[in-house]
Short mmCIF file of C-alpha atoms in Angstrom, two decimals:
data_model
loop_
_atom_site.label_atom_id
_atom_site.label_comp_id
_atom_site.label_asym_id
_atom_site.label_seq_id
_atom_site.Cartn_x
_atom_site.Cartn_y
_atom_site.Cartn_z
CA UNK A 30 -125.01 -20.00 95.78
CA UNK A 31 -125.79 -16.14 96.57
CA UNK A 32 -122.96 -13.79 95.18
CA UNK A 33 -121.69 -12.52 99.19
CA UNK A 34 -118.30 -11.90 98.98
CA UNK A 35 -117.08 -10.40 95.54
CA UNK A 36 -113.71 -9.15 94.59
CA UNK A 37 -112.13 -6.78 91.84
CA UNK A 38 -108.72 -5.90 91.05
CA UNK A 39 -107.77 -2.37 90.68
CA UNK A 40 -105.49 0.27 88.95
CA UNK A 41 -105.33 3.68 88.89
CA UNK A 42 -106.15 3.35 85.16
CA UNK A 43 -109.89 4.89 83.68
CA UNK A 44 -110.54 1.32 83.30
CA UNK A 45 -109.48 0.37 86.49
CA UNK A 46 -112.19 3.30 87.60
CA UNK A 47 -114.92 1.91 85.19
CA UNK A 48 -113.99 -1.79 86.60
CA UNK A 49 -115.02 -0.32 89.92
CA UNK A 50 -118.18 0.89 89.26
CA UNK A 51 -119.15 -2.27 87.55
CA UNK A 52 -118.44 -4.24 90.43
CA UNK A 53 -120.13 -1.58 93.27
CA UNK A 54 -123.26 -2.02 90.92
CA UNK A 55 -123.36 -6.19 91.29
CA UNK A 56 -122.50 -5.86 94.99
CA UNK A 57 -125.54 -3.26 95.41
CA UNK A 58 -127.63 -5.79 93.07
CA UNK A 59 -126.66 -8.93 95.09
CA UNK A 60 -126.32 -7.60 98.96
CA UNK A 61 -122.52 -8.36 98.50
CA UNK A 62 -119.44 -7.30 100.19
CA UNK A 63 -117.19 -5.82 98.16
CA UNK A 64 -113.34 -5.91 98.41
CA UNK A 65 -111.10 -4.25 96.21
CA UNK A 66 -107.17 -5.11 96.14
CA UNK A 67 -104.30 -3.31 94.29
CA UNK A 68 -101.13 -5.27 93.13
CA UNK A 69 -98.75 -2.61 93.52
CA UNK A 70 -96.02 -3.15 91.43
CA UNK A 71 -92.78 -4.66 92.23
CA UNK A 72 -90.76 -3.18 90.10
CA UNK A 73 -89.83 0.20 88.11
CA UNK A 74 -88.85 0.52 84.39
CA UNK A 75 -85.49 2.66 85.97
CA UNK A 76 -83.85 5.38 83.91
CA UNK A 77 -80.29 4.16 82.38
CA UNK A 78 -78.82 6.54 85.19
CA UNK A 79 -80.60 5.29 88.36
CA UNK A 80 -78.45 2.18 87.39
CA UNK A 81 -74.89 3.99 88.18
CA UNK A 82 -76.07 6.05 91.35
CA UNK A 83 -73.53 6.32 93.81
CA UNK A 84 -73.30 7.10 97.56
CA UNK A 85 -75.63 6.72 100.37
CA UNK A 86 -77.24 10.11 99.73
CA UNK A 87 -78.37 9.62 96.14
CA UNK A 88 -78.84 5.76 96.80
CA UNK A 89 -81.31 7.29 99.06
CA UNK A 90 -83.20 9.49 97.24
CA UNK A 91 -83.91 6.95 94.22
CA UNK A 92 -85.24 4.63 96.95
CA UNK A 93 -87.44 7.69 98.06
CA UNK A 94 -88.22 8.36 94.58
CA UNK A 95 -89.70 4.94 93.63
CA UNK A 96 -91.60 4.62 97.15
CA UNK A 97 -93.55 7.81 96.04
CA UNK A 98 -94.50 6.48 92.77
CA UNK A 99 -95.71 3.39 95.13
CA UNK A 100 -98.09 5.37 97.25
CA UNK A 101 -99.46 7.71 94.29
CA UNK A 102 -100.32 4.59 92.56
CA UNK A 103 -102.06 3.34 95.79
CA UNK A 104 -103.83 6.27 96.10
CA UNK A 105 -104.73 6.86 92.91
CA UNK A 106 -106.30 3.61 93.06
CA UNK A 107 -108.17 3.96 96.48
CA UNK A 108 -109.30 7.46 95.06
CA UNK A 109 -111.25 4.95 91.92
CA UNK A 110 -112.92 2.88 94.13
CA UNK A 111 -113.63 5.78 96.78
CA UNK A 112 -115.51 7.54 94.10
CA UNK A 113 -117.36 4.29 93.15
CA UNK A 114 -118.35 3.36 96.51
CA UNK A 115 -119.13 6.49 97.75
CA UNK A 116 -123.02 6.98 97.75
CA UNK A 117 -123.15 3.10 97.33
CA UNK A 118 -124.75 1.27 100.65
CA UNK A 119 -122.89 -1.50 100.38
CA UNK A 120 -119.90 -3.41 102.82
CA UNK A 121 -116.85 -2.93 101.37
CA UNK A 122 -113.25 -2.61 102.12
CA UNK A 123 -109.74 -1.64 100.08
CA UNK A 124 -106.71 -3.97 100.43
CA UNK A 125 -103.32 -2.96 98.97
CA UNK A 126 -100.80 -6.32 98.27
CA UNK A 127 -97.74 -5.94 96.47
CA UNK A 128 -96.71 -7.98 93.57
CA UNK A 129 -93.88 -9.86 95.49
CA UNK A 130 -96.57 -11.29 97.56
CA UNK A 131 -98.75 -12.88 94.95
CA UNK A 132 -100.02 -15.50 97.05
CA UNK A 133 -101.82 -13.02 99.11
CA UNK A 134 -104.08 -12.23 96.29
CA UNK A 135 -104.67 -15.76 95.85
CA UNK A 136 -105.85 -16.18 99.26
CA UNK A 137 -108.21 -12.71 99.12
CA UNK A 138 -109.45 -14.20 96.00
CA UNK A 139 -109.95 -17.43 97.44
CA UNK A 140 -112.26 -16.23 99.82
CA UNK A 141 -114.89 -14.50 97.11
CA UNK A 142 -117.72 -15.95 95.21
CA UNK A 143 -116.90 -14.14 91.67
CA UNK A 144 -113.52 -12.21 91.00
CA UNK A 145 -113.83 -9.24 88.88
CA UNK A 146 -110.40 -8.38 86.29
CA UNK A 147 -109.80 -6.57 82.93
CA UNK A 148 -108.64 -7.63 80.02
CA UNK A 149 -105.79 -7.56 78.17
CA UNK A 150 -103.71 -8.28 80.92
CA UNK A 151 -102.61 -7.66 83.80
CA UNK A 152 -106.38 -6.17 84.69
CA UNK A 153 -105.23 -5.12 87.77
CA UNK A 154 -103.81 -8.13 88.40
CA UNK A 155 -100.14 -8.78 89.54
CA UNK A 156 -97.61 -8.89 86.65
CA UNK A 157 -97.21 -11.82 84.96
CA UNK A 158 -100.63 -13.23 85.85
CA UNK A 159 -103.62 -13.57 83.60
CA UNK A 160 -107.51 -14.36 84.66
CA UNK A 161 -106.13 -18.36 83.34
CA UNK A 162 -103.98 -18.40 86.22
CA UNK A 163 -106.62 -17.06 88.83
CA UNK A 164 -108.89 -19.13 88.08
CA UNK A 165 -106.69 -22.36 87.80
CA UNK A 166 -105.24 -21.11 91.41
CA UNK A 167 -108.59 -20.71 93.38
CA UNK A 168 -111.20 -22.19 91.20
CA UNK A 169 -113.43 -18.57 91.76
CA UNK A 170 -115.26 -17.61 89.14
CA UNK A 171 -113.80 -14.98 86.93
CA UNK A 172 -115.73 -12.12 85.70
CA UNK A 173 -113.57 -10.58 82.75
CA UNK A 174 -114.77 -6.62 81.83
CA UNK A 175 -112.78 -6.16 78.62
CA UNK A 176 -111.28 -2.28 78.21
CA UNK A 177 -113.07 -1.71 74.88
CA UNK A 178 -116.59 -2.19 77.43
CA UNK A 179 -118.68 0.55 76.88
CA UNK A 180 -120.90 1.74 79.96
CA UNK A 181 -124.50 -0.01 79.85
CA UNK A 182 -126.74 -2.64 80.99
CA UNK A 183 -125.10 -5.15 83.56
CA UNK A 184 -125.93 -9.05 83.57
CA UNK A 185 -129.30 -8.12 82.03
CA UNK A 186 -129.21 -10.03 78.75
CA UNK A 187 -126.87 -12.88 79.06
CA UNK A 188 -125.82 -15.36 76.85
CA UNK A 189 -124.67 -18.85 77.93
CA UNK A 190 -122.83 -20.69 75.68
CA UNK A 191 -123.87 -24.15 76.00
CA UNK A 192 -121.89 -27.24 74.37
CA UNK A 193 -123.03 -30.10 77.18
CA UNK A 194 -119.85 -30.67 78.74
CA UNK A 195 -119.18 -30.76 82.57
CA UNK A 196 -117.51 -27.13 82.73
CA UNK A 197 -120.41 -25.66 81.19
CA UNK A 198 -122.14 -27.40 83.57
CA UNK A 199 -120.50 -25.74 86.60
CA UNK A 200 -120.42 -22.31 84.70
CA UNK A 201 -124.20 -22.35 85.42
CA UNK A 202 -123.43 -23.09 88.96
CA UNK A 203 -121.54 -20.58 89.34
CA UNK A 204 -123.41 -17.71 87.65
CA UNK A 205 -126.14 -18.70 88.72
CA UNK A 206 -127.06 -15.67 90.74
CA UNK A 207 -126.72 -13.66 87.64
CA UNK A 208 -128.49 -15.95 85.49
CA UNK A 209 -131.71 -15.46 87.86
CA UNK A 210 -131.54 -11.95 87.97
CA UNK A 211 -131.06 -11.45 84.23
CA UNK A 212 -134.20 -10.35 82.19
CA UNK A 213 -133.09 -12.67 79.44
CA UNK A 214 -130.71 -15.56 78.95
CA UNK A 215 -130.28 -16.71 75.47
CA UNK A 216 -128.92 -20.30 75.33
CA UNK A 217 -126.83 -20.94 72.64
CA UNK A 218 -125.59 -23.95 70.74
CA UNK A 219 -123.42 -24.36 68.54
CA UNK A 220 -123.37 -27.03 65.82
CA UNK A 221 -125.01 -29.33 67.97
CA UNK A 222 -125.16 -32.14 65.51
CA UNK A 223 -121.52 -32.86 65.60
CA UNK A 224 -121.51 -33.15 69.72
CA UNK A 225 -123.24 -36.21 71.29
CA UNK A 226 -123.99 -34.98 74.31
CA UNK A 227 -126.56 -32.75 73.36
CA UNK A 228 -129.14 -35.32 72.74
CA UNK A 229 -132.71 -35.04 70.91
CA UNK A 230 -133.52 -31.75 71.90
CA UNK A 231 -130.10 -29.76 72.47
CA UNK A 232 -130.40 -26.77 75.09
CA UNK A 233 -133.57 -27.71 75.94
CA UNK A 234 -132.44 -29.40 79.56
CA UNK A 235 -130.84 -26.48 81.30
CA UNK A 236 -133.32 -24.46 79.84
CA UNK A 237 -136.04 -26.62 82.09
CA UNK A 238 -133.08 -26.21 84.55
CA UNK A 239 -133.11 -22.53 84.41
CA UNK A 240 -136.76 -21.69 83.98
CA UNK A 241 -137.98 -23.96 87.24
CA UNK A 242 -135.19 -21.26 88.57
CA UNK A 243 -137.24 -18.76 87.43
CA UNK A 244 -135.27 -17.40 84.74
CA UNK A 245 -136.30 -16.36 81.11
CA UNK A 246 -134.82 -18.19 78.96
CA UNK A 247 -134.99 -19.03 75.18
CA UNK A 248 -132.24 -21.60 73.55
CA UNK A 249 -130.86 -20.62 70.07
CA UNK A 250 -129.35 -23.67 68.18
CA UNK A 251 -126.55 -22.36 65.39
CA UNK A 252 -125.15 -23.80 62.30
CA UNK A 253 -121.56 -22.16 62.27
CA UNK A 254 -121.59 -22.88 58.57
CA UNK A 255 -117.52 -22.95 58.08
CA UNK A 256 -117.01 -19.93 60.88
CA UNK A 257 -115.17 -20.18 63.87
CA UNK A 258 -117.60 -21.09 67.06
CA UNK A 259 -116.31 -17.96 68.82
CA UNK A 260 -116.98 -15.52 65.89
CA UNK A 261 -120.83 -17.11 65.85
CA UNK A 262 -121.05 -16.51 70.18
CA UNK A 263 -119.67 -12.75 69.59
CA UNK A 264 -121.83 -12.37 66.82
CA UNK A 265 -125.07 -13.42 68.19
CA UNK A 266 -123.55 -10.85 71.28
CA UNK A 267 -123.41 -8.92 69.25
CA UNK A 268 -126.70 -8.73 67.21
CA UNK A 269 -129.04 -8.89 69.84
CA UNK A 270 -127.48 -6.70 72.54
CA UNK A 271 -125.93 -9.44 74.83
CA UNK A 272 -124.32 -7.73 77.71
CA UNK A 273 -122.70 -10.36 79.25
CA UNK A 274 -121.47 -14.16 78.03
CA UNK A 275 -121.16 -17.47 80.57
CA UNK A 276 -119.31 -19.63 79.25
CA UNK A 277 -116.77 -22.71 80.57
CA UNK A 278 -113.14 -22.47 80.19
CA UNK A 279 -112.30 -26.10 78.33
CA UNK A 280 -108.83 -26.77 77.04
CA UNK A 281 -107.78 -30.40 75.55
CA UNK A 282 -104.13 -29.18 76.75
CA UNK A 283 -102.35 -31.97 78.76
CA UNK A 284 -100.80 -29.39 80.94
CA UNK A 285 -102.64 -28.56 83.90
CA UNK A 286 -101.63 -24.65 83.85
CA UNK A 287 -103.40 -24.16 80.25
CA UNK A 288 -107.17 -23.82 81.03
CA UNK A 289 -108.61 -21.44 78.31
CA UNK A 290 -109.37 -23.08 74.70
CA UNK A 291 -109.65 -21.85 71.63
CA UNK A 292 -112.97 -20.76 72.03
CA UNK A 293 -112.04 -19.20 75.31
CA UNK A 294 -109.38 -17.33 73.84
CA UNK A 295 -110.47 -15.45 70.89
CA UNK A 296 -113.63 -14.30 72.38
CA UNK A 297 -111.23 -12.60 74.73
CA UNK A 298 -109.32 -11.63 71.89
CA UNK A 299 -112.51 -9.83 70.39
CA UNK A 300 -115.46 -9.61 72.23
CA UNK A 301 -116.06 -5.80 73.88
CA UNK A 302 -118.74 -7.01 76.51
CA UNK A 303 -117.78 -9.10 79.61
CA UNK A 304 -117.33 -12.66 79.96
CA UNK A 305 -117.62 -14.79 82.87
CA UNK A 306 -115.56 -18.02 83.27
CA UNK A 307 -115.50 -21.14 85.25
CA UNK A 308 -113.93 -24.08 85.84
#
């Protein structure tokens, strides 16, 4: 699979401007087409007075009032990923949805081969949804850019976390455009002892995988000695200047509209690189 058609959700936030620019730089490293969308709220936090207004003039003007804070936002918005695109030769287009239509994100995002959103939430995403309900919706790829990211290397130095199971399995799949491209891609394992799957030599398959792809790869097996297996994957991120973790979302929840784990879950809670997710 060859990343074509990404797309990122935007905000008229600094981070919303920052998310931008990371995603014009994987479009111009991947020949993709880039398409950015902005949720635009559907709803105000309305002063205590707006909710006594009286009359058709004054009626009026609060309904003016909150469709200008709607198109500022738009533009403010369009301005981030106007700047971001600017000198960039790349495809790329700007779609505006509004919150109340939520399905039409869905079906832009649908349409992509990686989805780009920030973290905490929303991200740039409509209110009320999360990159767990994206991803359970169109089964895209998420690419997470945390707000705590700090400008660097992109997708050069990648970790994969790698515990044997099928949605790690399809999290190579999926990156796999970005694993080829990366300088380095550090397998790790975690306590493989204590998972079957692994067999004799754990890592060491998709590392065969990976290399006959023509990536560099090198497979790190951990001990977590007592810690928590996300504090030893942001750690190792950490220490040896990771700037971007794979990793598939794996939940033993019955419910089918809980897809992130544990592990899943706090490295969002703590890690400041990004994180890409499948399922």
């Amino acid at each position: 699979m060859a990343l074509k058609n990404i797309v990122v959700f935007l905000d008229p936030s600094r981070t919303g401007a920052t998310r931008a620019r990371y995603a014009v730089e994987l479009a111009l490293r991947h020949g993709s087409h880039l398409i950015g969308i902005f949720a635009v709220p559907s709803g105000w936090q309305i002063d205590p007075a707006d909710s006594y207004v009286r009359g058709r003039e004054a009626i009026r003007r609060l309904i003016e009032r909150h469709k200008a804070k709607e198109i500022a936002m738009s533009e403010a918005a369009s301005k981030n990923f106007s700047i971001a695109t600017k000198r960039a030769d790349i495809s790329f287009e700007f779609r505006i949805v509004r919150e109340i239509d939520a399905d039409d994100a869905k079906l832009h995002s649908l349409h992509a081969d990686l989805v780009i959103t920030g973290h905490p939430p929303p991200g740039g995403l409509p209110s009320g949804w999360s990159a767990e309900t994206l991803l359970l919706a169109t089964g895209v790829p998420i690419l997470i850019l945390p707000d705590g990211w700090k400008a660097g290397t992109i997708a050069e130095r990648v970790l994969l976390a790698w515990n044997a199971s099928r949605q790690a399995r399809r999290a190579i799949s999926d990156s796999l455009p970005l694993l080829t491209a990366a300088q380095l891609i550090s397998v790790v394992v975690v306590d493989s002892a204590k998972n079957p799957l692994h067999g004799e030599e754990p890592g060491a398959d998709v590392a065969v995988y990976l290399s006959r792809h023509g990536a560099n790869v090198t497979v790190e097996q951990i001990d977590s000695n007592g810690s928590s297996i996300a504090d030893v994957i942001s750690n190792y991120a950490d220490r040896n200047n990771m700037d971007l973790i794979v990793l598939g979302a794996y939940s033993h929840a019955r419910s089918r509209e809980i897809v992130f784990g544990g592990v899943t879950r706090s490295l969002l809670k703590s890690v400041t690189i990004p994180i890409l997710i499948s399922h």
